[in-house]
Amino acid sequence: MAPAPDRFGHFVGIDWSGAAGERQRGIAVAICAAGDAAPTLVRPGHIWSRAEVLHWLTHDLPHDAIVGLDLGASLPFADEGAFFPGWADSPPNARALWATIERIAAADPHLSAGSFVDQPEIARHLRRHGGRKGEYFTGRGRLRVTEVAQREQGLNPYSNLNLVGPAQVGKSSLTGMRVLHRLAGRIAIWPFDPLPATGPVALEIYTSLAALAAGRPKGRAKMRDHAALDEALRMLGSEPTHGRGPIDDHRSDAILSAAWLRRDAHRPELWQPRGMTPKIAATEGWTFGIA
């Protein structure tokens, strides 16, 4: 079901981080309202913890908001018919996966997931630091159906089972799944939940998609100065920030993603992607904006 044109009144972009420690310079939260005013950073200058973002989402998020989280909301399932083939306790769907991560990593601080990736049956499917590659991890790692579609749209996705290297997304995704588990029942999480008629909605985004939509060339999606960010915002129909000098790419990603959601969140085809079956929606999820 596609949203009504006025379904959302606030648009939030969140750049996420799975790095170790309590507070992450890689986390940024930006918000804008309907109209064309430039998105603003929530708590600018603050170094967020993952727990603080969770608290903000559950206590301070506007009721009419759509929230884009830059993380993988699930793991590959469709290609092998399971998240962890050969493991009798492999979860049957994404919500069960989130619950499994939460259960195994419950004692890990700061919503991290180290205990989960070190679980022997799970580690067999992962590429971890120290040259530790599970026997089931081959090549660049398995991809979800939405990630295959990302590649077809000119993006360069990495497997959520890869936890190594500067482009890895696995740690961000696994810590994000702990947050999604705690949001369940409080905020609709698309496509695992159908789009409700009212109330906030959270979903997975890929910040590079917003950059491409704003005319940034492939390979130059990251913006580290306000001039580049303001040019991209104008391409999305937004007023510029009028900031000067450098800005880190985490904050620029969050700001641009909020503006992109404001422009594109009501496009019907983005809520009904061609490759997303009900089974895929329940197991792997989908990246919003990948048609």
XYZ file of C-alpha atoms in Angstrom:
291
model
C 0.000 0.000 0.000
C 1.358 3.402 -0.971
C 1.111 6.304 1.474
C -1.203 9.261 0.989
C 0.602 12.404 -0.228
C 0.355 13.970 3.235
C 1.030 10.745 5.175
C 4.341 11.986 6.602
C 5.088 15.377 8.058
C 8.626 14.775 9.337
C 11.575 13.023 7.707
C 14.559 11.634 9.611
C 17.878 10.377 8.316
C 20.152 8.404 10.646
C 23.711 7.440 9.809
C 24.509 4.449 12.005
C 27.656 2.853 13.433
C 28.556 -0.554 14.784
C 31.943 0.496 16.161
C 33.087 -0.560 19.617
C 32.509 1.679 22.612
C 29.674 3.621 24.159
C 29.655 6.750 21.959
C 30.103 6.850 18.201
C 31.259 9.780 16.103
C 29.832 7.855 13.161
C 26.233 8.290 14.339
C 24.313 11.331 13.115
C 20.602 12.175 13.241
C 18.947 14.792 11.015
C 15.320 15.861 10.656
C 13.200 18.094 8.457
C 9.512 18.904 8.182
C 7.334 19.019 5.103
C 8.226 21.945 2.873
C 11.662 22.898 1.647
C 13.606 24.073 4.700
C 17.003 22.428 5.039
C 17.178 19.445 7.398
C 18.845 20.162 10.718
C 20.965 17.968 12.948
C 19.366 16.684 16.132
C 21.659 17.637 19.021
C 24.395 19.088 16.788
C 27.861 18.578 18.198
C 26.699 15.731 20.410
C 28.436 12.355 20.214
C 25.579 9.875 20.255
C 25.404 6.457 21.829
C 23.242 3.780 20.255
C 21.113 3.679 23.406
C 20.487 7.431 23.112
C 19.274 7.063 19.537
C 16.925 4.299 20.672
C 15.622 6.564 23.463
C 15.110 9.451 21.027
C 13.210 7.214 18.617
C 10.906 5.911 21.335
C 10.377 9.177 23.245
C 10.982 12.193 20.985
C 10.162 11.107 17.440
C 7.242 13.038 15.887
C 4.160 10.886 15.426
C 4.075 11.562 11.670
C 7.740 10.783 10.999
C 9.389 8.427 8.551
C 12.856 7.344 9.704
C 15.587 6.088 7.398
C 18.280 4.010 9.119
C 21.503 3.427 7.218
C 21.989 -0.232 8.126
C 21.056 -3.686 6.929
C 17.869 -4.780 8.663
C 18.446 -8.494 8.087
C 20.822 -11.093 6.654
C 20.766 -13.137 3.431
C 18.111 -15.855 3.457
C 16.596 -16.391 -0.002
C 19.711 -17.786 -1.685
C 20.113 -20.696 0.771
C 16.650 -20.870 2.323
C 18.113 -19.971 5.728
C 20.193 -17.345 7.470
C 22.629 -19.985 8.715
C 22.275 -23.142 6.613
C 23.086 -26.295 8.521
C 22.309 -24.856 11.945
C 19.215 -26.439 13.466
C 18.444 -23.257 15.428
C 18.728 -20.875 12.472
C 15.896 -18.318 12.902
C 12.983 -18.648 10.470
C 12.451 -14.923 9.805
C 13.904 -11.496 10.478
C 12.056 -10.845 13.726
C 13.275 -14.168 15.087
C 16.781 -13.214 13.932
C 16.600 -9.923 15.852
C 15.386 -11.795 18.934
C 18.226 -14.321 18.595
C 20.828 -11.556 18.390
C 19.299 -9.852 21.415
C 19.235 -13.076 23.426
C 22.823 -14.093 22.673
C 24.231 -10.554 22.992
C 22.063 -9.482 25.937
C 25.061 -8.948 28.208
C 27.124 -7.099 25.574
C 27.416 -3.389 26.458
C 26.276 -0.452 24.336
C 23.959 -2.542 22.129
C 26.960 -4.294 20.601
C 26.804 -7.834 19.229
C 30.205 -9.424 19.860
C 28.788 -12.463 21.623
C 26.549 -13.149 18.656
C 29.350 -13.104 16.063
C 31.513 -15.301 18.302
C 28.822 -17.972 18.680
C 30.456 -21.003 16.993
C 27.586 -21.976 14.686
C 27.099 -18.387 13.566
C 30.818 -17.643 13.180
C 31.019 -20.356 10.510
C 29.105 -17.983 8.203
C 31.020 -14.771 8.932
C 34.251 -13.056 7.988
C 35.743 -11.610 11.190
C 38.890 -9.760 12.157
C 42.194 -11.533 12.557
C 41.848 -13.518 9.355
C 38.994 -15.542 10.826
C 36.735 -16.559 7.967
C 34.061 -19.165 8.491
C 34.021 -22.091 6.111
C 30.638 -20.984 4.732
C 31.835 -17.462 3.889
C 32.970 -17.418 0.258
C 33.998 -14.645 -2.087
C 32.662 -11.277 -0.968
C 29.894 -12.961 1.002
C 26.241 -13.706 0.401
C 23.868 -10.903 -0.594
C 20.195 -10.324 0.060
C 17.846 -9.945 -2.888
C 17.613 -6.204 -2.254
C 21.416 -5.967 -2.361
C 21.509 -7.707 -5.725
C 18.984 -5.094 -6.887
C 21.189 -2.363 -5.412
C 24.044 -3.568 -7.566
C 21.784 -3.484 -10.612
C 21.032 0.174 -9.829
C 24.710 1.086 -9.854
C 25.466 0.809 -6.145
C 28.222 -1.279 -4.553
C 26.690 -3.278 -1.679
C 28.698 -5.397 0.729
C 27.503 -8.532 2.466
C 26.115 -8.067 5.966
C 28.038 -11.227 6.860
C 31.333 -9.393 6.348
C 32.637 -7.738 9.527
C 36.054 -6.687 8.184
C 37.349 -3.666 6.291
C 36.413 0.007 5.973
C 33.383 -0.743 3.787
C 32.003 -3.528 5.977
C 28.404 -3.127 7.053
C 28.012 -6.220 9.208
C 28.684 -4.680 12.612
C 26.413 -1.714 11.912
C 23.674 -4.053 10.772
C 23.897 -6.436 13.734
C 23.892 -3.642 16.310
C 21.049 -2.032 14.383
C 19.043 -5.248 14.587
C 19.222 -5.038 18.384
C 17.633 -1.597 18.070
C 14.985 -2.866 15.649
C 14.125 -5.655 18.098
C 13.533 -3.070 20.828
C 11.518 -0.824 18.531
C 9.158 -3.644 17.533
C 5.628 -2.938 18.697
C 6.422 0.744 19.243
C 7.202 1.866 15.701
C 6.176 0.180 12.479
C 9.257 -1.252 10.750
C 8.765 -1.605 7.001
C 8.520 -4.037 5.231
C 8.376 -6.417 8.201
C 5.250 -4.484 9.191
C 2.776 -3.251 6.586
C 2.623 0.506 6.197
C 0.092 1.720 8.798
C -2.355 4.527 8.085
C -0.902 6.659 10.888
C 2.069 6.692 13.221
C 5.839 6.696 12.724
C 7.553 4.303 10.352
C 11.203 3.177 10.346
C 12.933 1.560 7.387
C 16.331 0.699 5.955
C 18.055 3.156 3.645
C 21.342 3.285 1.761
C 22.752 6.814 2.009
C 24.596 6.491 -1.293
C 21.211 6.167 -3.002
C 20.245 9.619 -1.722
C 23.552 10.981 -3.000
C 23.006 9.474 -6.459
C 19.476 10.902 -6.500
C 21.001 14.302 -5.754
C 23.301 14.071 -8.763
C 26.467 12.999 -6.994
C 28.599 10.784 -9.284
C 29.194 7.173 -8.366
C 32.331 6.961 -6.263
C 31.839 10.480 -4.900
C 28.772 9.934 -2.761
C 30.434 11.249 0.399
C 30.267 15.015 0.976
C 32.734 16.594 3.359
C 32.104 20.287 2.871
C 28.970 22.395 3.120
C 29.224 23.661 -0.455
C 28.901 20.138 -1.863
C 26.121 19.293 0.595
C 24.153 22.430 -0.270
C 24.451 21.727 -3.981
C 23.080 18.212 -3.413
C 20.255 19.550 -1.253
C 19.200 21.953 -4.007
C 19.004 19.003 -6.408
C 16.476 17.429 -4.034
C 14.328 20.549 -3.844
C 15.642 21.602 -0.453
C 16.921 24.921 0.752
C 20.666 24.857 1.525
C 22.092 24.736 5.029
C 24.154 27.882 4.399
C 26.882 26.291 6.480
C 30.522 26.989 5.748
C 33.641 24.896 5.677
C 34.017 21.184 6.323
C 31.370 18.780 7.569
C 31.946 15.109 8.265
C 30.313 12.643 5.906
C 28.193 11.077 8.667
C 26.350 14.332 9.270
C 26.078 15.164 5.598
C 24.722 11.663 4.898
C 22.043 12.086 7.571
C 21.049 15.552 6.346
C 20.861 14.563 2.693
C 18.938 11.360 3.489
C 16.285 13.327 5.378
C 15.833 15.644 2.383
C 15.688 12.677 0.003
C 13.019 10.958 2.074
C 10.985 14.175 2.045
C 11.134 14.239 -1.754
C 10.590 10.539 -2.478
C 8.780 8.925 0.469
C 5.395 9.226 -1.239
C 6.358 7.523 -4.503
C 4.091 4.444 -4.746
C 6.614 2.279 -6.615
C 9.132 2.522 -3.776
C 6.653 0.832 -1.439
C 5.986 -1.953 -3.944
C 9.427 -2.987 -5.274
C 9.338 -5.569 -8.032
C 11.627 -8.086 -6.355
C 10.077 -8.050 -2.895
C 7.792 -11.025 -2.296
C 5.979 -11.522 1.038
C 8.572 -14.176 1.955
C 11.462 -11.809 1.255
C 9.736 -9.019 3.165
C 9.478 -11.247 6.234
C 12.988 -12.716 6.070
C 15.403 -10.344 4.325
C 13.510 -7.067 4.292
C 14.245 -4.411 1.705
C 16.168 -1.176 1.183
C 13.752 1.693 0.653
C 14.352 3.389 -2.664
C 15.435 0.240 -4.510
C 12.663 -0.289 -7.022
